[in-house]
Amino acid sequence: MAVARGPQKYYRWGLLAVFCVGSVAIIWSARVVLLPFVFAIVIAYLVAPPVEWFVKHHVHRVVAILLVYAALGMVITGVIVYMVPLWVQETVKMIHLIPALTRQLQQTWNYWLMRFHQAPMPLSVRRAIDETGVRWENKLFGLSKTVLSTLFGVLPGLLSLIVSPILAFYLLKDMERIRARFWQVIPVKWHAEVYVLGLDIDRALNGFIRGQLLVALVVGVLSGLWVGILGIPLALLIGAIAGITDIIPYVGPIAGALPAVVLALDRSSWTAIYAVLGFVAIHQLEGTVIGPKVMGDSVGLHPLVVIFAILAGGEIGGVAGLLLAVPATAVIKVVMAHLYRRLTI
């Protein structure tokens, strides 16, 4: 029996490896339809602590979930009642301003183009400037298409938010059953170690989600304040756009700043320059101080590690890599720490 146990052990490990690889392949193939489930997990992470608090105080789990949902519904209703009408009014104002701003931009462009062609300069210099202008015009056109496609690509995600609370409800409702099934799969001798590992991963991911929301809130508030200081209209709407789009790496800050810069041009060129400088400063502050500090504290990573993870994630996986870089690094750190302790005991 002792001889046969070794091959059986390797056979079980082989089956487990095949199962894990197959599961990852299936999830990757179905990643397009996983967005509502991702949102549901995020909602469950945010809602779980108050739900568990009610459960500990002898409130039925379903009643606890409904109570927390009711409280969130009241907050969301308050935002809709008091804030959305203001956002709608400012959006209507922006739509009415767009034709006039477009005409002003066209006139300014034509004026400087005329001045350029009237200026005396060597033909080679003029040709080089023309070619550079064409290249930058193509780049700006491509950037505009990227911004618009990204914004329209967010719409399915917003629609997924409608389904996500329902999925999150079932996750929270069946949390005990899910945990029981999970522990049935894990060998008994691993329970203590896996429990500690899962607790550390849960703490890191939970902190990441809250940290991401906090960073977006800070960026939105700072953007709205700066626009208001410059006297640019629709500061409330611009701040909301900047906060929401901040979760989109690279493209998000440009999309959030674009309405402010366009509206600033209606006042003066210097106001537009100040708006650009202000948004650059805000996102530099976010990228080098606020984001790394908040996210680093949330997931237990040094700010330098957070910056490196974001840059490496963007290089490896593009937008998805940017979004998943910090939580993946946090999980890897937790797993490696547990493996190190396991191997050095």
mmCIF file of C-alpha atoms in Angstrom:
data_model
loop_
_atom_site.group_PDB
_atom_site.id
_atom_site.type_symbol
_atom_site.label_atom_id
_atom_site.label_comp_id
_atom_site.label_asym_id
_atom_site.label_seq_id
_atom_site.Cartn_x
_atom_site.Cartn_y
_atom_site.Cartn_z
ATOM 1 C CA MET A 1 0.000 0.000 0.000
ATOM 2 C CA ALA A 2 2.855 2.352 0.815
ATOM 3 C CA VAL A 3 4.225 1.888 -2.698
ATOM 4 C CA ALA A 4 0.910 2.641 -4.384
ATOM 5 C CA ARG A 5 0.259 5.730 -2.298
ATOM 6 C CA GLY A 6 2.917 7.771 -4.089
ATOM 7 C CA PRO A 7 1.506 7.354 -7.630
ATOM 8 C CA GLN A 8 -2.012 7.990 -6.296
ATOM 9 C CA LYS A 9 -0.806 11.209 -4.693
ATOM 10 C CA TYR A 10 0.765 12.435 -7.947
ATOM 11 C CA TYR A 11 -2.386 11.367 -9.811
ATOM 12 C CA ARG A 12 -4.541 13.502 -7.521
ATOM 13 C CA TRP A 13 -2.204 16.477 -7.887
ATOM 14 C CA GLY A 14 -2.278 16.044 -11.653
ATOM 15 C CA LEU A 15 -6.064 16.045 -11.689
ATOM 16 C CA LEU A 16 -6.110 19.145 -9.493
ATOM 17 C CA ALA A 17 -3.681 20.942 -11.830
ATOM 18 C CA VAL A 18 -5.753 20.015 -14.905
ATOM 19 C CA PHE A 19 -8.905 21.196 -13.137
ATOM 20 C CA CYS A 20 -7.326 24.537 -12.194
ATOM 21 C CA VAL A 21 -5.944 25.154 -15.684
ATOM 22 C CA GLY A 22 -9.270 24.209 -17.265
ATOM 23 C CA SER A 23 -11.180 26.488 -14.906
ATOM 24 C CA VAL A 24 -8.902 29.419 -15.693
ATOM 25 C CA ALA A 25 -9.277 28.754 -19.443
ATOM 26 C CA ILE A 26 -13.070 28.653 -19.192
ATOM 27 C CA ILE A 27 -13.184 31.843 -17.128
ATOM 28 C CA TRP A 28 -10.869 33.599 -19.581
ATOM 29 C CA SER A 29 -13.005 32.501 -22.547
ATOM 30 C CA ALA A 30 -16.176 33.773 -20.828
ATOM 31 C CA ARG A 31 -14.605 37.001 -19.545
ATOM 32 C CA VAL A 32 -16.952 39.165 -21.624
ATOM 33 C CA VAL A 33 -20.017 38.034 -19.639
ATOM 34 C CA LEU A 34 -18.251 38.096 -16.276
ATOM 35 C CA LEU A 35 -18.584 41.859 -15.737
ATOM 36 C CA PRO A 36 -21.851 41.673 -13.726
ATOM 37 C CA PHE A 37 -20.310 38.991 -11.513
ATOM 38 C CA VAL A 38 -17.217 41.137 -10.934
ATOM 39 C CA PHE A 39 -19.445 44.050 -9.920
ATOM 40 C CA ALA A 40 -21.429 41.667 -7.717
ATOM 41 C CA ILE A 41 -18.260 40.571 -5.911
ATOM 42 C CA VAL A 42 -17.290 44.226 -5.391
ATOM 43 C CA ILE A 43 -20.740 45.037 -4.004
ATOM 44 C CA ALA A 44 -20.629 41.954 -1.765
ATOM 45 C CA TYR A 45 -17.217 43.037 -0.440
ATOM 46 C CA LEU A 46 -18.553 46.477 0.437
ATOM 47 C CA VAL A 47 -21.833 45.256 1.908
ATOM 48 C CA ALA A 48 -20.578 42.164 3.764
ATOM 49 C CA PRO A 49 -19.268 43.917 6.945
ATOM 50 C CA PRO A 50 -22.595 45.553 7.940
ATOM 51 C CA VAL A 51 -24.487 42.392 6.958
ATOM 52 C CA GLU A 52 -22.237 40.283 9.189
ATOM 53 C CA TRP A 53 -22.701 42.822 11.992
ATOM 54 C CA PHE A 54 -26.482 42.358 11.828
ATOM 55 C CA VAL A 55 -26.092 38.579 11.669
ATOM 56 C CA LYS A 56 -23.917 38.603 14.792
ATOM 57 C CA HIS A 57 -26.711 40.480 16.553
ATOM 58 C CA HIS A 58 -29.141 37.639 15.795
ATOM 59 C CA VAL A 59 -30.785 39.174 12.727
ATOM 60 C CA HIS A 60 -31.685 36.698 9.985
ATOM 61 C CA ARG A 61 -29.227 36.932 7.093
ATOM 62 C CA VAL A 62 -31.865 37.757 4.463
ATOM 63 C CA VAL A 63 -33.341 40.463 6.712
ATOM 64 C CA ALA A 64 -29.847 41.834 7.350
ATOM 65 C CA ILE A 65 -29.118 42.035 3.608
ATOM 66 C CA LEU A 66 -32.444 43.763 2.977
ATOM 67 C CA LEU A 67 -31.776 46.268 5.781
ATOM 68 C CA VAL A 68 -28.361 47.160 4.348
ATOM 69 C CA TYR A 69 -29.804 47.362 0.834
ATOM 70 C CA ALA A 70 -32.565 49.640 2.159
ATOM 71 C CA ALA A 71 -30.015 51.953 3.787
ATOM 72 C CA LEU A 72 -27.961 52.085 0.568
ATOM 73 C CA GLY A 73 -31.158 52.673 -1.406
ATOM 74 C CA MET A 74 -31.996 55.663 0.798
ATOM 75 C CA VAL A 75 -28.528 57.135 0.229
ATOM 76 C CA ILE A 76 -28.715 56.579 -3.528
ATOM 77 C CA THR A 77 -32.238 58.035 -3.604
ATOM 78 C CA GLY A 78 -30.985 61.114 -1.782
ATOM 79 C CA VAL A 79 -28.218 61.542 -4.352
ATOM 80 C CA ILE A 80 -30.702 61.124 -7.188
ATOM 81 C CA VAL A 81 -33.196 63.566 -5.693
ATOM 82 C CA TYR A 82 -30.718 66.321 -4.821
ATOM 83 C CA MET A 83 -27.744 65.848 -7.143
ATOM 84 C CA VAL A 84 -28.979 64.327 -10.403
ATOM 85 C CA PRO A 85 -31.284 67.273 -11.261
ATOM 86 C CA LEU A 86 -28.286 69.601 -10.878
ATOM 87 C CA TRP A 87 -26.169 67.332 -13.064
ATOM 88 C CA VAL A 88 -28.932 67.202 -15.676
ATOM 89 C CA GLN A 89 -29.233 71.005 -15.704
ATOM 90 C CA GLU A 90 -25.493 71.395 -16.117
ATOM 91 C CA THR A 91 -25.425 68.741 -18.844
ATOM 92 C CA VAL A 92 -28.131 70.618 -20.757
ATOM 93 C CA LYS A 93 -26.114 73.825 -20.398
ATOM 94 C CA MET A 94 -23.036 72.055 -21.725
ATOM 95 C CA ILE A 95 -24.942 70.726 -24.731
ATOM 96 C CA HIS A 96 -26.166 74.245 -25.516
ATOM 97 C CA LEU A 97 -22.620 75.624 -25.211
ATOM 98 C CA ILE A 98 -21.037 73.064 -27.547
ATOM 99 C CA PRO A 99 -22.022 74.761 -30.898
ATOM 100 C CA ALA A 100 -20.674 78.142 -29.769
ATOM 101 C CA LEU A 101 -17.483 76.575 -28.434
ATOM 102 C CA THR A 102 -17.005 74.656 -31.672
ATOM 103 C CA ARG A 103 -17.316 77.851 -33.723
ATOM 104 C CA GLN A 104 -14.875 79.664 -31.438
ATOM 105 C CA LEU A 105 -12.328 76.850 -31.679
ATOM 106 C CA GLN A 106 -12.663 76.817 -35.478
ATOM 107 C CA GLN A 107 -12.172 80.597 -35.654
ATOM 108 C CA THR A 108 -9.126 80.429 -33.377
ATOM 109 C CA TRP A 109 -7.648 77.602 -35.429
ATOM 110 C CA ASN A 110 -8.224 79.464 -38.714
ATOM 111 C CA TYR A 111 -6.677 82.638 -37.294
ATOM 112 C CA TRP A 112 -3.453 80.966 -36.181
ATOM 113 C CA LEU A 113 -3.295 78.933 -39.389
ATOM 114 C CA MET A 114 -3.489 82.154 -41.409
ATOM 115 C CA ARG A 115 -0.801 83.774 -39.278
ATOM 116 C CA PHE A 116 1.419 80.749 -39.789
ATOM 117 C CA HIS A 117 1.126 80.842 -43.575
ATOM 118 C CA GLN A 118 1.801 84.604 -43.606
ATOM 119 C CA ALA A 119 4.918 84.316 -41.466
ATOM 120 C CA PRO A 120 8.241 84.479 -43.416
ATOM 121 C CA MET A 121 10.328 81.327 -42.939
ATOM 122 C CA PRO A 122 12.422 78.944 -45.059
ATOM 123 C CA LEU A 123 10.511 76.389 -47.106
ATOM 124 C CA SER A 124 12.189 73.447 -45.359
ATOM 125 C CA VAL A 125 11.172 74.769 -41.929
ATOM 126 C CA ARG A 126 7.603 75.356 -43.104
ATOM 127 C CA ARG A 127 7.426 71.834 -44.570
ATOM 128 C CA ALA A 128 8.768 70.308 -41.323
ATOM 129 C CA ILE A 129 6.208 72.258 -39.261
ATOM 130 C CA ASP A 130 3.400 71.211 -41.619
ATOM 131 C CA GLU A 131 4.389 67.543 -41.369
ATOM 132 C CA THR A 132 4.607 67.785 -37.565
ATOM 133 C CA GLY A 133 1.190 69.423 -37.433
ATOM 134 C CA VAL A 134 -0.330 66.681 -39.584
ATOM 135 C CA ARG A 135 1.171 63.996 -37.347
ATOM 136 C CA TRP A 136 -0.140 65.648 -34.201
ATOM 137 C CA GLU A 137 -3.534 66.164 -35.821
ATOM 138 C CA ASN A 138 -3.708 62.442 -36.587
ATOM 139 C CA LYS A 139 -2.619 61.613 -33.045
ATOM 140 C CA LEU A 140 -5.276 63.892 -31.571
ATOM 141 C CA PHE A 141 -7.893 62.374 -33.850
ATOM 142 C CA GLY A 142 -6.882 58.881 -32.790
ATOM 143 C CA LEU A 143 -6.883 59.947 -29.145
ATOM 144 C CA SER A 144 -10.389 61.389 -29.512
ATOM 145 C CA LYS A 145 -11.599 58.115 -31.026
ATOM 146 C CA THR A 146 -9.988 56.198 -28.150
ATOM 147 C CA VAL A 147 -11.630 58.436 -25.559
ATOM 148 C CA LEU A 148 -15.054 58.121 -27.184
ATOM 149 C CA SER A 149 -14.772 54.359 -27.656
ATOM 150 C CA THR A 150 -13.692 53.968 -24.026
ATOM 151 C CA LEU A 151 -16.604 56.061 -22.781
ATOM 152 C CA PHE A 152 -19.075 54.074 -24.886
ATOM 153 C CA GLY A 153 -17.397 50.897 -23.723
ATOM 154 C CA VAL A 154 -18.224 51.870 -20.140
ATOM 155 C CA LEU A 155 -21.965 51.811 -20.922
ATOM 156 C CA PRO A 156 -22.280 47.992 -20.831
ATOM 157 C CA GLY A 157 -20.544 48.105 -17.479
ATOM 158 C CA LEU A 158 -23.075 50.644 -16.205
ATOM 159 C CA LEU A 159 -25.899 48.409 -17.434
ATOM 160 C CA SER A 160 -24.280 45.520 -15.577
ATOM 161 C CA LEU A 161 -24.695 47.492 -12.362
ATOM 162 C CA ILE A 162 -28.444 46.873 -12.631
ATOM 163 C CA VAL A 163 -27.971 43.100 -12.444
ATOM 164 C CA SER A 164 -25.052 43.114 -10.022
ATOM 165 C CA PRO A 165 -26.989 43.922 -6.804
ATOM 166 C CA ILE A 166 -29.212 40.897 -7.451
ATOM 167 C CA LEU A 167 -26.187 38.647 -7.926
ATOM 168 C CA ALA A 168 -24.571 40.177 -4.845
ATOM 169 C CA PHE A 169 -27.739 39.418 -2.862
ATOM 170 C CA TYR A 170 -27.463 35.721 -3.679
ATOM 171 C CA LEU A 171 -23.739 35.733 -2.886
ATOM 172 C CA LEU A 172 -24.410 37.249 0.523
ATOM 173 C CA LYS A 173 -27.441 35.060 1.157
ATOM 174 C CA ASP A 174 -25.614 31.803 0.398
ATOM 175 C CA MET A 175 -22.276 32.872 1.893
ATOM 176 C CA GLU A 176 -22.381 30.195 4.592
ATOM 177 C CA ARG A 177 -23.210 27.479 2.051
ATOM 178 C CA ILE A 178 -20.412 28.654 -0.257
ATOM 179 C CA ARG A 179 -17.962 28.579 2.630
ATOM 180 C CA ALA A 180 -19.111 25.080 3.646
ATOM 181 C CA ARG A 181 -18.666 23.740 0.101
ATOM 182 C CA PHE A 182 -15.240 25.344 -0.094
ATOM 183 C CA TRP A 183 -14.036 23.738 3.129
ATOM 184 C CA GLN A 184 -15.320 20.358 1.967
ATOM 185 C CA VAL A 185 -12.882 20.518 -0.940
ATOM 186 C CA ILE A 186 -9.868 21.570 1.172
ATOM 187 C CA PRO A 187 -8.095 18.754 3.086
ATOM 188 C CA VAL A 188 -8.665 18.987 6.838
ATOM 189 C CA LYS A 189 -4.965 19.282 7.651
ATOM 190 C CA TRP A 190 -4.778 22.440 5.501
ATOM 191 C CA HIS A 191 -7.791 24.190 7.052
ATOM 192 C CA ALA A 192 -5.912 26.393 9.524
ATOM 193 C CA GLU A 193 -3.317 27.577 7.018
ATOM 194 C CA VAL A 194 -5.817 28.119 4.187
ATOM 195 C CA TYR A 195 -8.081 30.047 6.589
ATOM 196 C CA VAL A 196 -5.277 32.466 7.485
ATOM 197 C CA LEU A 197 -4.288 32.792 3.814
ATOM 198 C CA GLY A 198 -7.860 33.518 2.754
ATOM 199 C CA LEU A 199 -8.256 36.047 5.564
ATOM 200 C CA ASP A 200 -5.151 37.940 4.447
ATOM 201 C CA ILE A 201 -6.219 37.896 0.780
ATOM 202 C CA ASP A 202 -9.707 39.045 1.737
ATOM 203 C CA ARG A 203 -8.284 41.902 3.777
ATOM 204 C CA ALA A 204 -6.010 43.002 0.915
ATOM 205 C CA LEU A 205 -8.696 42.914 -1.792
ATOM 206 C CA ASN A 206 -11.280 44.547 0.449
ATOM 207 C CA GLY A 207 -8.825 47.340 1.153
ATOM 208 C CA PHE A 208 -8.049 47.734 -2.544
ATOM 209 C CA ILE A 209 -11.703 48.222 -3.479
ATOM 210 C CA ARG A 210 -12.252 50.810 -0.753
ATOM 211 C CA GLY A 211 -8.966 52.504 -1.618
ATOM 212 C CA GLN A 212 -9.896 52.766 -5.295
ATOM 213 C CA LEU A 213 -13.230 54.363 -4.441
ATOM 214 C CA LEU A 214 -11.526 56.801 -2.051
ATOM 215 C CA VAL A 215 -8.970 57.868 -4.682
ATOM 216 C CA ALA A 216 -11.723 58.470 -7.263
ATOM 217 C CA LEU A 217 -13.668 60.531 -4.707
ATOM 218 C CA VAL A 218 -10.627 62.688 -3.882
ATOM 219 C CA VAL A 219 -9.885 63.297 -7.573
ATOM 220 C CA GLY A 220 -13.508 64.248 -8.250
ATOM 221 C CA VAL A 221 -13.608 66.705 -5.324
ATOM 222 C CA LEU A 222 -10.261 68.320 -6.218
ATOM 223 C CA SER A 223 -11.246 68.621 -9.892
ATOM 224 C CA GLY A 224 -14.587 70.232 -9.038
ATOM 225 C CA LEU A 225 -12.924 72.676 -6.613
ATOM 226 C CA TRP A 226 -10.271 73.695 -9.148
ATOM 227 C CA VAL A 227 -12.840 74.256 -11.884
ATOM 228 C CA GLY A 228 -14.951 76.306 -9.464
ATOM 229 C CA ILE A 229 -11.926 78.428 -8.457
ATOM 230 C CA LEU A 230 -11.239 79.202 -12.122
ATOM 231 C CA GLY A 231 -14.848 80.289 -12.582
ATOM 232 C CA ILE A 232 -15.553 77.637 -15.209
ATOM 233 C CA PRO A 233 -19.253 76.734 -15.325
ATOM 234 C CA LEU A 234 -20.670 73.283 -14.557
ATOM 235 C CA ALA A 235 -18.080 72.583 -11.830
ATOM 236 C CA LEU A 236 -20.318 70.006 -10.149
ATOM 237 C CA LEU A 237 -20.798 68.012 -13.339
ATOM 238 C CA ILE A 238 -17.119 68.223 -14.283
ATOM 239 C CA GLY A 239 -16.083 67.019 -10.826
ATOM 240 C CA ALA A 240 -18.443 64.040 -11.096
ATOM 241 C CA ILE A 241 -17.121 63.164 -14.570
ATOM 242 C CA ALA A 242 -13.505 63.434 -13.382
ATOM 243 C CA GLY A 243 -14.176 61.160 -10.405
ATOM 244 C CA ILE A 244 -16.009 58.512 -12.435
ATOM 245 C CA THR A 245 -13.530 58.434 -15.307
ATOM 246 C CA ASP A 246 -10.563 58.335 -12.928
ATOM 247 C CA ILE A 247 -10.935 54.553 -12.621
ATOM 248 C CA ILE A 248 -10.040 54.238 -16.335
ATOM 249 C CA PRO A 249 -6.239 54.254 -16.609
ATOM 250 C CA TYR A 250 -4.564 56.814 -18.908
ATOM 251 C CA VAL A 251 -7.672 57.580 -20.972
ATOM 252 C CA GLY A 252 -9.800 58.384 -17.925
ATOM 253 C CA PRO A 253 -7.909 61.520 -16.804
ATOM 254 C CA ILE A 254 -8.044 62.932 -20.359
ATOM 255 C CA ALA A 255 -11.770 62.230 -20.642
ATOM 256 C CA GLY A 256 -12.344 63.847 -17.239
ATOM 257 C CA ALA A 257 -10.355 66.971 -18.088
ATOM 258 C CA LEU A 258 -11.693 67.473 -21.622
ATOM 259 C CA PRO A 259 -15.048 69.113 -20.656
ATOM 260 C CA ALA A 260 -13.289 71.561 -18.323
ATOM 261 C CA VAL A 261 -10.745 72.597 -20.950
ATOM 262 C CA VAL A 262 -13.395 73.044 -23.642
ATOM 263 C CA LEU A 263 -15.567 75.183 -21.341
ATOM 264 C CA ALA A 264 -12.509 77.174 -20.223
ATOM 265 C CA LEU A 265 -11.788 78.140 -23.828
ATOM 266 C CA ASP A 266 -15.100 80.005 -23.820
ATOM 267 C CA ARG A 267 -13.650 82.348 -21.199
ATOM 268 C CA SER A 268 -10.047 82.761 -22.345
ATOM 269 C CA SER A 269 -7.017 80.867 -23.539
ATOM 270 C CA TRP A 270 -5.268 81.483 -20.218
ATOM 271 C CA THR A 271 -8.180 79.943 -18.322
ATOM 272 C CA ALA A 272 -7.891 76.846 -20.493
ATOM 273 C CA ILE A 273 -4.139 76.697 -19.799
ATOM 274 C CA TYR A 274 -4.772 77.014 -16.068
ATOM 275 C CA ALA A 275 -7.381 74.253 -16.311
ATOM 276 C CA VAL A 276 -4.928 71.939 -18.065
ATOM 277 C CA LEU A 277 -2.179 72.700 -15.544
ATOM 278 C CA GLY A 278 -4.593 72.121 -12.666
ATOM 279 C CA PHE A 279 -5.738 68.725 -13.962
ATOM 280 C CA VAL A 280 -2.136 67.717 -14.664
ATOM 281 C CA ALA A 281 -1.199 68.677 -11.094
ATOM 282 C CA ILE A 282 -4.192 66.789 -9.635
ATOM 283 C CA HIS A 283 -3.401 63.600 -11.518
ATOM 284 C CA GLN A 284 0.312 63.916 -10.762
ATOM 285 C CA LEU A 285 -0.640 64.248 -7.099
ATOM 286 C CA GLU A 286 -2.931 61.243 -7.459
ATOM 287 C CA GLY A 287 -0.380 59.113 -9.281
ATOM 288 C CA THR A 288 2.613 59.898 -7.064
ATOM 289 C CA VAL A 289 1.113 60.653 -3.638
ATOM 290 C CA ILE A 290 -2.610 60.017 -3.119
ATOM 291 C CA GLY A 291 -3.023 56.808 -5.123
ATOM 292 C CA PRO A 292 0.140 55.009 -3.979
ATOM 293 C CA LYS A 293 -0.369 56.128 -0.367
ATOM 294 C CA VAL A 294 -4.044 55.138 -0.152
ATOM 295 C CA MET A 295 -3.706 51.946 -2.190
ATOM 296 C CA GLY A 296 -0.439 51.061 -0.509
ATOM 297 C CA ASP A 297 -1.973 51.360 2.944
ATOM 298 C CA SER A 298 -5.061 49.452 1.830
ATOM 299 C CA VAL A 299 -3.323 46.420 0.380
ATOM 300 C CA GLY A 300 -0.149 46.479 2.475
ATOM 301 C CA LEU A 301 2.199 47.447 -0.369
ATOM 302 C CA HIS A 302 4.929 50.078 -0.393
ATOM 303 C CA PRO A 303 4.109 53.037 -2.688
ATOM 304 C CA LEU A 304 7.117 52.202 -4.898
ATOM 305 C CA VAL A 305 5.816 48.654 -5.323
ATOM 306 C CA VAL A 306 2.377 50.016 -6.259
ATOM 307 C CA ILE A 307 3.866 52.307 -8.927
ATOM 308 C CA PHE A 308 6.014 49.491 -10.335
ATOM 309 C CA ALA A 309 3.017 47.114 -10.378
ATOM 310 C CA ILE A 310 0.874 49.631 -12.293
ATOM 311 C CA LEU A 311 3.601 50.278 -14.885
ATOM 312 C CA ALA A 312 4.347 46.565 -15.288
ATOM 313 C CA GLY A 313 0.652 45.679 -15.480
ATOM 314 C CA GLY A 314 0.056 48.241 -18.204
ATOM 315 C CA GLU A 315 3.025 46.940 -20.176
ATOM 316 C CA ILE A 316 1.935 43.299 -19.862
ATOM 317 C CA GLY A 317 -1.854 43.441 -20.057
ATOM 318 C CA GLY A 318 -2.850 46.895 -21.302
ATOM 319 C CA VAL A 319 -5.944 48.394 -19.681
ATOM 320 C CA ALA A 320 -6.874 45.120 -17.984
ATOM 321 C CA GLY A 321 -3.329 44.864 -16.635
ATOM 322 C CA LEU A 322 -3.550 48.371 -15.205
ATOM 323 C CA LEU A 323 -6.813 47.587 -13.441
ATOM 324 C CA LEU A 324 -5.645 44.246 -12.031
ATOM 325 C CA ALA A 325 -2.012 45.133 -11.271
ATOM 326 C CA VAL A 326 -2.410 46.255 -7.655
ATOM 327 C CA PRO A 327 -4.828 43.545 -6.456
ATOM 328 C CA ALA A 328 -2.820 40.844 -8.250
ATOM 329 C CA THR A 329 0.390 42.110 -6.635
ATOM 330 C CA ALA A 330 -1.302 42.161 -3.236
ATOM 331 C CA VAL A 331 -2.495 38.565 -3.645
ATOM 332 C CA ILE A 332 0.949 37.437 -4.849
ATOM 333 C CA LYS A 333 2.548 39.137 -1.849
ATOM 334 C CA VAL A 334 0.197 37.380 0.578
ATOM 335 C CA VAL A 335 0.688 33.974 -1.072
ATOM 336 C CA MET A 336 4.481 34.353 -1.217
ATOM 337 C CA ALA A 337 4.603 35.396 2.437
ATOM 338 C CA HIS A 338 2.630 32.295 3.433
ATOM 339 C CA LEU A 339 4.806 30.052 1.263
ATOM 340 C CA TYR A 340 7.948 31.562 2.762
ATOM 341 C CA ARG A 341 6.738 30.926 6.299
ATOM 342 C CA ARG A 342 5.695 27.408 5.296
ATOM 343 C CA LEU A 343 9.063 26.576 3.734
ATOM 344 C CA THR A 344 11.189 28.096 6.487
ATOM 345 C CA ILE A 345 9.404 26.375 9.390
#
